[in-house]
Amino acid sequence: MSDIKETEITEKANHLAITEENKEDNERPKWDNKVQYLLTCIGFAVGLGNVWRFPYLCQVYGGGAFLIPYLIALVFEGLPLLHLELAIGQRLRLGSIGVWNTISPYLGGVGVASLIVSFLVGLFYNTILAWVLWYFFHSFQSPLPWQGCPVNHNRTGYVEECMKSTPVNYFWYRETLNITPNIEINGTLQWWMVLCLATAWGIVYICFIRGIETIGKAVYITATFPYLVLTIFLIRALTLPGAVDGLLYLFTPEWELLKNPEVWLDAATQIFFSLSLAFGGLIAFSSYNPQKNNCERDALIVGIINSATSIYASIPVFSILGFKANSNYNNCLDRNIMAITNEFDIGDQNVTRENYNNWLQHLNATYPEQIENLHLKDCNLQEFLDQSASGTGLAFIVFTEAVIEMPGSQVWAVLFFVMLFSLGLSSMYGNLEGVLTPLLDLHMVPKWMPKEVFTGLMCMVSFLVALIFTMGSGNYWLEIFNTYVGSLPLLIIAFFEIISVVYIYGINRFSDDIEWMTGRRPNFFWQATWRVISPLMLLVVFLAYVVVQVQQSPVYMAWNPDYINFPMYEELPYPSWVFAICVLLSTVPCIFIPLVALYRFVQFLRRYIAAKRNPNPYENDAYVVECQ
């Protein structure tokens, strides 16, 4: 009799579970069409790093030679992880926490870690958009405000700090950031940055207010407009004098640099972070797909377009950098020629850029002491090309300085910063989706609270926390978050993701799911990368990253006008308390992986002990449903 009762209860539990799953599937939002989904994934993957991180790595690590480790990392690390995330999200139709809870309750911490990383990255990422807005608003002025030094308070000359550095540096470090000499001096909130940050979060909220319903409409602009601007810049940049020098510098391979292990490490991490893996956003986006969708083809499309965009963006960037290097080189020559002309009586003969080296050699041999007293600059085109910059340095210093020299500089400045804002906004959708979807799937949002209100509260909290980046020391803190949040935690999360799917969920079961969704079973390449190659690469990259970090003492570059070698950056070590925060940012998201597993194990022990004490646990139907 008890067996019959047990069977009835089990059937009742299964029926309840199936009913809930069908109900949830019908209620879950869906993309309007496939184009919206692909544009959203591409917009999330293609971000600011494609424009200012990838070209920098190419420049530092041997130009075209860097493409070899980059493409190897794409094929054996990036694409397999991208396919895995899109497939598991589409099959289970849940956010990051829900997916890993479904595979095993002990893996819920993987989703929590992704949620925390997405939240923290969103904080500083949207601050960069606030900086972009600040420059955008000033791009309509004529002349551009970073084109010349401002007059000092006494109106007796120009501001000394600007004269010692450059107008571009002064506008960035003083007018925009009002940066402090070091990270231990916080400074005050900069009201103009607070307003820009509030505007940036307001725009994000408007685009995100109804989830994929509004995101799907916004991506038609935010995901496609950057390609239009990049194409316009490409056409214009290729016509600039010196563009060929920049392209030759970019694509001329230096094969010797491939012997440096850091090249391979940076290539592996670049493709990993460029595809926005382990944030949870891609899992969330794919969960809104119909289950009979070809996720393998989607992964290939998103991955290839992302990498192609990095290469495509490098062409106009380095064409403009070549133009800037040539401009600086010619200005250097002109200053030296003027100094020589004023010092020596050279008659009817002219010193030009073309014959400058011959004149200099002649005068050095004839009047060595006078030439030495002139303190002529060493004008070397290669050195100007070697002045690399990445991140904010490329966008807000190098590129803005190059725009000044271009005819119609206001137009190019507006286009450039609109493009950066569009790239960043598309990536912010994924960061917020990686936070919001898991919370909604876990029913952590009160039923009485509309989703729009909860989204607004989340943006408000994010804005308040991000105020730390609007202080005088904000740029230093942003670099810390960028370095320590967006690196080690993502490697650990991705490693647990692939191990969970392959060895806990089961590679055969996962392959069955993909065959059911796409109509064909994963081929040998996917099987080999998921089982061995990708986990091994992640483990090697993780260990190499830890070894490199342990061997190096963490330092940061401070902008200090009182520094004896100013305008050079002052290299300072992090104070011990700041270094402790760096360690916390790297470890806190990952701590939730073992903590959640431990919590689940304690729950299991409590239920096990309770079941031992109660000889007939099936008297409680809820207990059966929970077990099922």
XYZ file of C-alpha atoms in Angstrom:
628
model
C 0.000 0.000 0.000
C 2.874 2.339 0.857
C 4.444 1.627 -2.570
C 1.236 2.701 -4.320
C 1.128 5.883 -2.262
C 4.779 6.603 -2.999
C 4.203 6.143 -6.742
C 1.221 8.496 -6.680
C 3.203 11.158 -4.844
C 6.116 10.821 -7.257
C 3.829 11.160 -10.297
C 2.223 14.167 -8.681
C 5.639 15.794 -8.139
C 6.753 15.117 -11.720
C 3.503 16.482 -13.115
C 3.892 19.598 -10.967
C 7.473 20.123 -12.162
C 6.530 19.714 -15.855
C 3.589 22.083 -15.457
C 5.799 24.714 -13.836
C 8.410 24.331 -16.581
C 5.844 24.773 -19.365
C 4.270 27.716 -17.567
C 7.657 29.398 -17.100
C 8.575 28.715 -20.747
C 5.375 30.364 -21.971
C 5.766 33.374 -19.662
C 9.459 33.952 -20.425
C 10.106 36.892 -22.782
C 11.316 36.090 -26.293
C 13.274 37.994 -28.906
C 11.157 39.545 -31.649
C 13.459 38.037 -34.264
C 16.844 36.420 -34.737
C 18.487 39.662 -35.877
C 17.762 41.330 -32.526
C 19.371 38.455 -30.656
C 22.506 38.364 -32.802
C 22.929 42.146 -32.715
C 22.593 42.109 -28.917
C 25.206 39.360 -28.522
C 27.542 41.092 -30.975
C 27.029 44.427 -29.223
C 27.827 42.818 -25.863
C 30.968 41.129 -27.180
C 32.198 44.040 -29.314
C 33.094 46.776 -26.867
C 35.646 49.429 -26.054
C 38.390 46.806 -25.784
C 38.155 46.105 -29.516
C 39.010 49.720 -30.290
C 41.652 50.545 -27.690
C 42.994 47.273 -26.234
C 43.512 45.048 -29.266
C 45.422 47.656 -31.366
C 47.661 48.343 -28.374
C 48.528 44.651 -27.999
C 49.279 44.403 -31.710
C 51.603 47.379 -31.441
C 53.431 46.104 -28.361
C 53.700 42.454 -29.386
C 55.101 42.393 -32.874
C 52.341 43.785 -35.071
C 51.014 41.089 -37.395
C 52.842 38.406 -35.419
C 50.401 38.909 -32.517
C 47.579 37.628 -34.719
C 49.013 34.092 -34.525
C 48.538 33.534 -30.760
C 45.345 35.602 -30.916
C 43.724 33.368 -33.545
C 44.906 30.204 -31.781
C 43.249 31.435 -28.578
C 40.081 32.284 -30.520
C 39.794 28.811 -32.042
C 40.687 26.664 -29.037
C 39.475 28.808 -26.137
C 37.080 31.565 -27.192
C 34.723 29.828 -29.621
C 34.257 26.616 -27.544
C 33.350 28.611 -24.415
C 31.075 30.907 -26.398
C 29.254 27.934 -27.929
C 28.922 26.298 -24.514
C 27.376 29.369 -22.872
C 24.909 30.011 -25.708
C 23.877 26.352 -25.822
C 23.384 25.799 -22.089
C 21.442 29.047 -21.678
C 19.183 28.216 -24.614
C 18.548 24.655 -23.415
C 17.776 25.425 -19.775
C 16.182 28.845 -20.448
C 17.512 30.383 -17.254
C 19.990 33.054 -16.149
C 23.453 32.228 -14.873
C 22.454 31.261 -11.316
C 19.460 29.225 -12.490
C 21.538 27.333 -15.069
C 24.201 26.191 -12.612
C 21.638 25.469 -9.879
C 19.814 23.218 -12.340
C 22.986 21.307 -13.219
C 23.787 20.897 -9.511
C 22.695 22.864 -6.440
C 26.335 22.804 -5.362
C 27.275 24.918 -8.429
C 24.994 27.846 -7.652
C 28.024 29.842 -6.525
C 29.294 29.940 -10.122
C 26.225 31.960 -11.089
C 26.557 34.188 -8.016
C 30.189 34.885 -8.948
C 29.134 35.874 -12.493
C 26.446 38.159 -11.078
C 28.900 39.952 -8.773
C 31.499 40.376 -11.532
C 28.862 41.771 -13.921
C 27.717 44.231 -11.264
C 31.240 45.420 -10.438
C 32.293 45.707 -14.088
C 29.128 47.649 -14.870
C 30.067 50.210 -12.225
C 33.325 51.309 -13.817
C 32.263 50.599 -17.406
C 29.454 53.125 -17.194
C 31.867 55.622 -15.639
C 33.869 55.439 -18.871
C 30.648 56.279 -20.708
C 30.302 59.312 -18.416
C 33.774 60.445 -19.493
C 32.780 59.916 -23.132
C 29.685 62.080 -22.606
C 31.821 64.835 -21.085
C 34.070 64.878 -24.151
C 31.067 64.619 -26.473
C 29.457 67.706 -24.930
C 32.721 69.647 -25.401
C 33.262 68.456 -28.964
C 30.891 71.099 -30.339
C 33.154 73.974 -29.251
C 35.364 75.788 -31.724
C 38.232 75.536 -31.171
C 38.147 72.276 -29.245
C 38.865 72.914 -25.528
C 41.847 70.555 -25.535
C 43.450 72.365 -28.463
C 45.202 75.066 -26.403
C 46.153 75.948 -22.838
C 43.787 78.133 -20.793
C 44.839 81.511 -19.366
C 45.845 81.486 -15.687
C 43.826 83.219 -12.955
C 45.988 86.354 -13.023
C 45.659 86.569 -16.822
C 49.424 87.006 -17.052
C 49.996 83.889 -19.147
C 48.895 80.324 -19.571
C 48.337 77.753 -16.810
C 51.742 76.409 -15.784
C 50.648 72.753 -15.512
C 49.296 72.873 -19.053
C 52.465 74.476 -20.388
C 54.629 71.812 -18.733
C 52.578 68.982 -20.208
C 50.251 69.454 -23.212
C 46.750 70.918 -23.681
C 45.387 67.418 -24.326
C 46.870 66.037 -21.105
C 45.733 69.069 -19.135
C 42.134 68.797 -20.327
C 42.062 65.097 -19.455
C 43.800 65.091 -16.078
C 42.744 68.495 -14.763
C 39.590 69.669 -16.553
C 37.975 66.226 -16.737
C 39.307 64.177 -13.804
C 40.806 66.907 -11.607
C 43.060 64.062 -10.546
C 44.876 63.911 -7.203
C 48.668 63.351 -6.979
C 48.171 59.812 -5.614
C 45.498 57.314 -4.645
C 45.725 58.078 -0.920
C 44.367 61.597 -1.515
C 40.688 61.108 -2.361
C 39.771 64.629 -3.370
C 36.159 65.741 -3.624
C 33.334 64.660 -5.896
C 33.633 66.456 -9.224
C 30.135 67.815 -9.824
C 30.475 67.767 -13.630
C 31.415 64.085 -13.529
C 28.529 63.326 -11.178
C 26.119 64.891 -13.672
C 27.645 62.967 -16.581
C 27.492 59.732 -14.584
C 23.831 60.346 -13.733
C 23.127 61.019 -17.419
C 24.901 57.809 -18.452
C 22.914 55.700 -15.988
C 19.702 57.456 -17.052
C 20.322 56.538 -20.701
C 21.132 52.941 -19.728
C 17.902 52.735 -17.713
C 15.772 54.086 -20.559
C 17.237 51.519 -22.975
C 16.956 48.705 -20.416
C 13.639 49.578 -18.760
C 11.642 46.696 -20.278
C 14.462 44.182 -20.632
C 14.844 42.591 -24.042
C 11.734 44.409 -25.289
C 13.590 47.748 -25.234
C 17.099 46.337 -25.677
C 15.974 44.611 -28.873
C 14.926 47.955 -30.323
C 17.985 49.917 -29.116
C 20.569 47.487 -30.544
C 19.519 48.317 -34.089
C 21.334 51.619 -33.490
C 23.905 50.930 -30.755
C 25.270 47.749 -32.377
C 25.391 48.979 -35.977
C 26.300 52.672 -35.674
C 29.909 51.988 -34.551
C 30.548 50.095 -37.809
C 29.299 53.068 -39.818
C 31.588 55.445 -37.912
C 34.544 53.048 -38.157
C 34.049 52.899 -41.922
C 33.923 56.713 -42.164
C 37.086 56.944 -40.062
C 38.724 54.259 -42.185
C 38.115 56.162 -45.415
C 39.287 59.450 -43.898
C 42.261 57.977 -42.041
C 43.686 56.250 -45.115
C 43.909 59.629 -46.863
C 45.902 61.278 -44.046
C 49.637 61.898 -44.514
C 51.577 59.284 -42.554
C 48.773 56.699 -42.556
C 50.983 54.212 -44.421
C 53.659 54.499 -41.721
C 51.084 53.615 -39.089
C 49.800 50.606 -41.021
C 53.318 49.335 -41.708
C 54.105 49.673 -38.029
C 50.962 47.715 -37.134
C 51.228 44.840 -39.554
C 54.995 44.382 -39.887
C 55.568 41.168 -37.888
C 58.364 40.885 -35.351
C 58.605 37.124 -35.048
C 61.163 37.244 -32.243
C 58.553 38.616 -29.845
C 56.559 35.371 -30.125
C 59.208 33.784 -27.890
C 57.962 35.971 -25.049
C 55.424 33.944 -22.978
C 53.563 37.137 -22.016
C 52.507 37.507 -25.660
C 50.618 34.217 -25.491
C 49.209 35.051 -22.081
C 47.861 38.416 -23.230
C 46.466 36.881 -26.432
C 44.575 34.238 -24.452
C 43.156 36.748 -21.985
C 42.297 39.285 -24.713
C 40.149 36.895 -26.741
C 38.555 35.631 -23.552
C 37.555 39.042 -22.219
C 36.771 40.425 -25.665
C 34.008 37.845 -26.141
C 32.511 38.763 -22.721
C 32.617 35.179 -21.490
C 31.718 34.204 -17.892
C 29.745 37.402 -17.231
C 26.418 35.604 -17.435
C 25.050 38.051 -19.999
C 25.388 35.669 -22.953
C 23.671 32.888 -21.001
C 20.833 35.291 -20.177
C 20.462 36.485 -23.778
C 20.379 32.955 -25.188
C 17.759 31.918 -22.612
C 15.214 34.069 -24.480
C 15.715 32.034 -27.667
C 13.386 29.315 -28.936
C 14.925 25.979 -28.032
C 15.058 24.838 -31.640
C 17.689 27.395 -32.576
C 21.094 26.742 -34.152
C 23.311 27.943 -31.290
C 26.449 26.550 -32.949
C 26.037 28.850 -35.927
C 25.299 31.772 -33.588
C 28.545 31.171 -31.674
C 30.577 31.143 -34.889
C 28.894 34.326 -36.172
C 29.396 36.265 -32.922
C 32.970 35.043 -32.387
C 34.172 35.709 -35.928
C 32.509 39.142 -36.175
C 34.013 40.144 -32.818
C 37.563 39.248 -33.876
C 37.122 40.716 -37.351
C 35.944 43.963 -35.733
C 39.145 44.134 -33.664
C 41.270 43.884 -36.803
C 38.995 46.234 -38.754
C 39.131 48.864 -35.975
C 42.935 48.662 -35.861
C 43.283 49.973 -39.426
C 41.786 53.479 -38.874
C 43.271 53.664 -35.363
C 46.821 53.057 -36.564
C 46.355 55.156 -39.672
C 45.520 58.062 -37.372
C 48.382 57.192 -35.010
C 50.730 57.178 -38.005
C 49.375 60.596 -38.987
C 49.955 61.852 -35.427
C 53.503 60.438 -35.336
C 54.326 62.138 -38.645
C 52.818 65.404 -37.419
C 54.908 65.282 -34.227
C 57.986 64.361 -36.234
C 57.520 67.289 -38.640
C 56.839 69.705 -35.765
C 60.035 68.498 -34.105
C 61.998 69.110 -37.300
C 60.435 72.559 -37.775
C 61.419 73.632 -34.246
C 64.987 72.461 -34.817
C 65.159 74.167 -38.227
C 63.939 77.433 -36.718
C 66.559 77.200 -33.971
C 69.327 76.551 -36.537
C 68.148 79.366 -38.825
C 68.087 81.850 -35.937
C 71.552 80.831 -34.753
C 73.489 80.547 -38.010
C 73.772 82.772 -41.032
C 73.257 80.331 -43.865
C 72.850 82.877 -46.657
C 70.491 82.101 -49.508
C 70.427 78.394 -48.758
C 67.415 77.006 -46.975
C 67.259 74.325 -44.313
C 64.300 72.079 -45.118
C 62.951 68.837 -43.744
C 64.467 67.007 -46.681
C 68.020 68.297 -46.193
C 67.861 68.721 -42.394
C 70.032 65.699 -41.601
C 72.750 66.841 -44.035
C 72.760 70.346 -42.543
C 72.850 68.977 -39.001
C 75.777 66.696 -39.828
C 77.650 69.599 -41.468
C 77.043 72.021 -38.569
C 77.947 69.388 -35.992
C 81.297 68.947 -37.671
C 81.880 72.689 -38.065
C 80.314 74.283 -34.956
C 79.897 71.465 -32.404
C 79.711 73.730 -29.320
C 77.048 76.026 -30.772
C 74.913 73.066 -31.886
C 75.186 71.539 -28.418
C 74.052 74.797 -26.793
C 70.905 74.819 -28.971
C 69.634 71.655 -27.207
C 67.995 70.379 -30.368
C 65.372 67.659 -30.005
C 66.130 64.172 -31.274
C 63.563 63.806 -34.071
C 62.999 60.124 -34.800
C 59.817 58.920 -36.518
C 60.209 55.423 -35.076
C 60.237 56.778 -31.535
C 57.036 58.713 -32.152
C 55.434 55.528 -33.489
C 56.678 53.638 -30.437
C 54.755 55.940 -28.091
C 52.028 53.391 -27.497
C 48.935 53.933 -25.416
C 45.960 51.798 -24.507
C 42.639 52.231 -22.777
C 41.780 55.732 -21.657
C 45.192 56.967 -22.818
C 44.397 56.024 -26.416
C 40.856 57.410 -26.418
C 41.212 60.588 -24.392
C 44.827 61.595 -25.066
C 46.341 60.118 -28.221
C 43.207 60.119 -30.365
C 41.990 63.543 -29.240
C 45.414 65.013 -30.011
C 45.296 63.496 -33.494
C 41.786 64.848 -34.117
C 43.046 68.408 -33.519
C 45.246 68.141 -36.601
C 42.428 66.911 -38.844
C 40.366 69.377 -40.911
C 36.888 69.735 -39.428
C 38.127 68.471 -36.064
C 34.771 69.076 -34.307
C 32.972 66.698 -36.679
C 35.528 63.932 -36.164
C 35.493 64.415 -32.404
C 31.692 64.132 -32.276
C 31.692 61.009 -34.452
C 34.462 59.390 -32.411
C 32.795 59.867 -29.039
C 29.356 58.878 -30.322
C 30.967 55.677 -31.601
C 32.614 54.999 -28.214
C 29.328 55.630 -26.417
C 27.462 53.240 -28.711
C 30.084 50.528 -28.165
C 29.965 50.961 -24.405
C 26.177 51.126 -24.235
C 25.800 47.818 -26.091
C 28.192 46.172 -23.639
C 26.306 47.629 -20.670
C 23.170 45.753 -21.774
C 24.993 42.475 -21.221
C 26.410 43.541 -17.861
C 22.986 44.520 -16.527
C 21.319 41.441 -18.008
C 23.904 39.316 -16.188
C 22.645 40.835 -12.928
C 18.920 41.252 -13.506
C 17.993 37.935 -15.154
C 19.408 35.680 -12.374
C 17.589 37.765 -9.733
C 14.308 37.488 -11.637
C 14.757 33.739 -12.233
C 15.337 33.178 -8.517
C 12.206 35.231 -7.718
C 14.274 37.609 -5.575
C 12.279 40.566 -6.888
C 9.137 41.162 -4.766
C 5.982 40.225 -6.670
C 4.388 43.567 -5.812
C 7.284 45.489 -7.405
C 7.115 46.086 -11.183
C 10.197 45.051 -13.108
C 10.674 48.633 -14.307
C 10.854 49.886 -10.705
C 13.346 47.186 -9.701
C 15.521 47.985 -12.725
C 15.428 51.651 -11.746
C 16.475 50.835 -8.174
C 19.341 48.700 -9.473
C 20.572 51.570 -11.669
C 20.219 54.007 -8.761
C 22.261 51.788 -6.427
C 24.891 51.342 -9.123
C 25.080 55.103 -9.641
C 25.551 55.757 -5.912
C 28.304 53.150 -5.581
C 30.039 54.414 -8.738
C 30.391 57.886 -7.234
C 33.769 56.683 -5.972
C 35.002 57.019 -9.560
C 33.986 60.694 -9.739
C 36.355 61.737 -6.947
C 39.794 63.165 -7.607
C 41.269 59.691 -7.108
C 38.525 58.058 -9.199
C 40.729 57.217 -12.173
C 43.130 55.264 -9.943
C 40.239 53.230 -8.512
C 38.811 52.591 -11.951
C 42.143 51.133 -13.071
C 42.118 48.865 -10.006
C 38.603 47.592 -10.757
C 39.478 47.082 -14.414
C 42.662 45.172 -13.575
C 41.470 42.967 -10.721
C 37.719 42.440 -11.267
C 37.844 41.784 -15.002
C 40.670 39.249 -14.940
C 41.232 36.462 -12.417
C 37.568 35.948 -11.380
C 36.479 35.455 -14.997
C 39.141 32.787 -15.584
C 37.998 30.858 -12.519
C 34.306 31.178 -13.403
C 34.891 29.982 -16.975
C 36.917 27.003 -15.749
C 34.099 25.906 -13.443
C 31.544 26.468 -16.226
C 33.216 24.117 -18.664
C 34.014 21.502 -15.996
C 30.403 21.647 -14.766
C 28.896 21.089 -18.200
C 31.355 18.446 -19.396
C 31.908 16.379 -16.259
C 28.842 17.017 -14.054
C 25.983 17.723 -16.446
C 27.661 15.212 -18.750
C 29.173 15.732 -22.171
C 26.977 13.037 -23.700
C 23.825 14.573 -22.258
C 24.971 18.019 -23.406
C 25.654 16.649 -26.892
C 22.166 15.114 -26.936
C 20.709 18.504 -26.048
C 22.613 20.227 -28.859
C 21.526 17.537 -31.325
C 17.912 18.063 -30.250
C 18.243 21.858 -30.625
C 20.289 22.080 -33.827
C 19.574 18.771 -35.552
C 23.159 17.537 -35.462
C 25.593 16.283 -32.877
C 28.697 18.335 -31.961
C 31.635 17.299 -34.128
C 35.070 16.116 -33.038
C 36.435 19.670 -32.727
C 33.835 20.725 -30.154
C 34.175 17.448 -28.271
C 37.973 17.714 -28.066
C 38.010 21.364 -26.995
C 35.293 20.945 -24.367
C 36.762 17.779 -22.884
C 40.485 18.630 -22.832
C 41.877 21.593 -24.760
C 39.809 24.509 -23.400
C 39.956 23.471 -19.701
C 43.684 22.898 -20.037
C 44.212 26.298 -21.687
C 42.187 28.027 -18.975
C 44.199 26.290 -16.284
C 47.508 27.226 -17.914
C 46.433 30.862 -18.400
C 45.247 31.016 -14.789
C 48.522 29.639 -13.407
C 50.608 31.875 -15.689
C 48.577 34.912 -14.650
C 49.065 34.130 -10.955
C 52.818 33.577 -11.437
C 53.199 36.889 -13.306
C 51.228 38.782 -10.655
C 53.203 37.239 -7.781
C 56.522 38.130 -9.379
C 55.537 41.763 -9.922
C 55.080 44.384 -7.230
C 51.797 46.178 -7.985
C 52.374 49.797 -8.964
C 50.316 52.535 -10.567
C 51.111 55.617 -12.629
C 50.251 58.877 -10.855
C 49.784 62.278 -12.480
C 51.664 64.558 -10.094
C 52.486 68.158 -11.196
C 55.014 68.374 -8.319
C 56.938 65.338 -9.548
C 60.514 66.249 -10.421
C 60.282 64.620 -13.880
C 56.802 65.972 -14.649
C 55.096 65.652 -17.163
C 56.255 62.042 -16.958
C 54.079 59.780 -14.815
C 55.251 59.059 -11.293
C 55.388 55.311 -10.646
C 54.153 54.578 -7.129
C 53.578 51.324 -5.236
C 50.112 50.623 -3.929
C 49.729 51.234 -0.183
C 49.150 48.027 1.794
C 45.476 48.810 2.440
C 44.863 49.452 -1.267
C 46.649 46.231 -2.168
C 44.351 44.406 0.279
C 41.359 45.825 -1.617
C 42.910 44.607 -4.882
C 43.144 41.099 -3.446
C 39.546 41.281 -2.226
C 38.273 42.365 -5.644
C 40.047 39.374 -7.208
C 38.832 36.820 -4.675
C 35.437 37.896 -3.288
C 33.406 36.864 -6.386
C 35.168 33.475 -6.482
C 34.678 32.840 -2.746
C 30.972 32.316 -3.387
C 31.698 29.186 -5.430
C 32.895 27.128 -2.394
C 30.615 29.018 0.047
C 27.430 28.103 -1.830
C 28.624 24.505 -2.204
C 29.286 24.368 1.553
C 25.876 25.871 2.292
C 24.172 23.276 0.078
C 26.111 20.482 1.769
C 25.002 21.705 5.212
C 21.398 21.761 3.955
C 21.814 18.214 2.684
C 23.127 17.048 6.077
C 20.218 18.679 7.875
C 17.687 16.990 5.574
C 19.522 13.705 5.884
C 19.485 13.874 9.688
C 15.809 14.874 9.651
C 15.001 11.951 7.340
C 16.807 9.545 9.663
C 14.752 10.769 12.600
C 11.491 10.542 10.646
C 10.924 6.948 9.480
C 8.152 7.927 7.053
C 9.217 11.107 5.212
C 6.654 10.576 2.441
C 3.879 11.770 4.674
C 4.866 15.265 3.627
C 4.184 15.849 -0.085
C 6.311 19.003 -0.083
C 9.342 16.966 0.946
C 8.831 14.700 -2.060
C 8.479 17.638 -4.438
C 11.700 19.152 -3.056
C 13.577 15.876 -3.518
C 12.241 15.439 -7.031
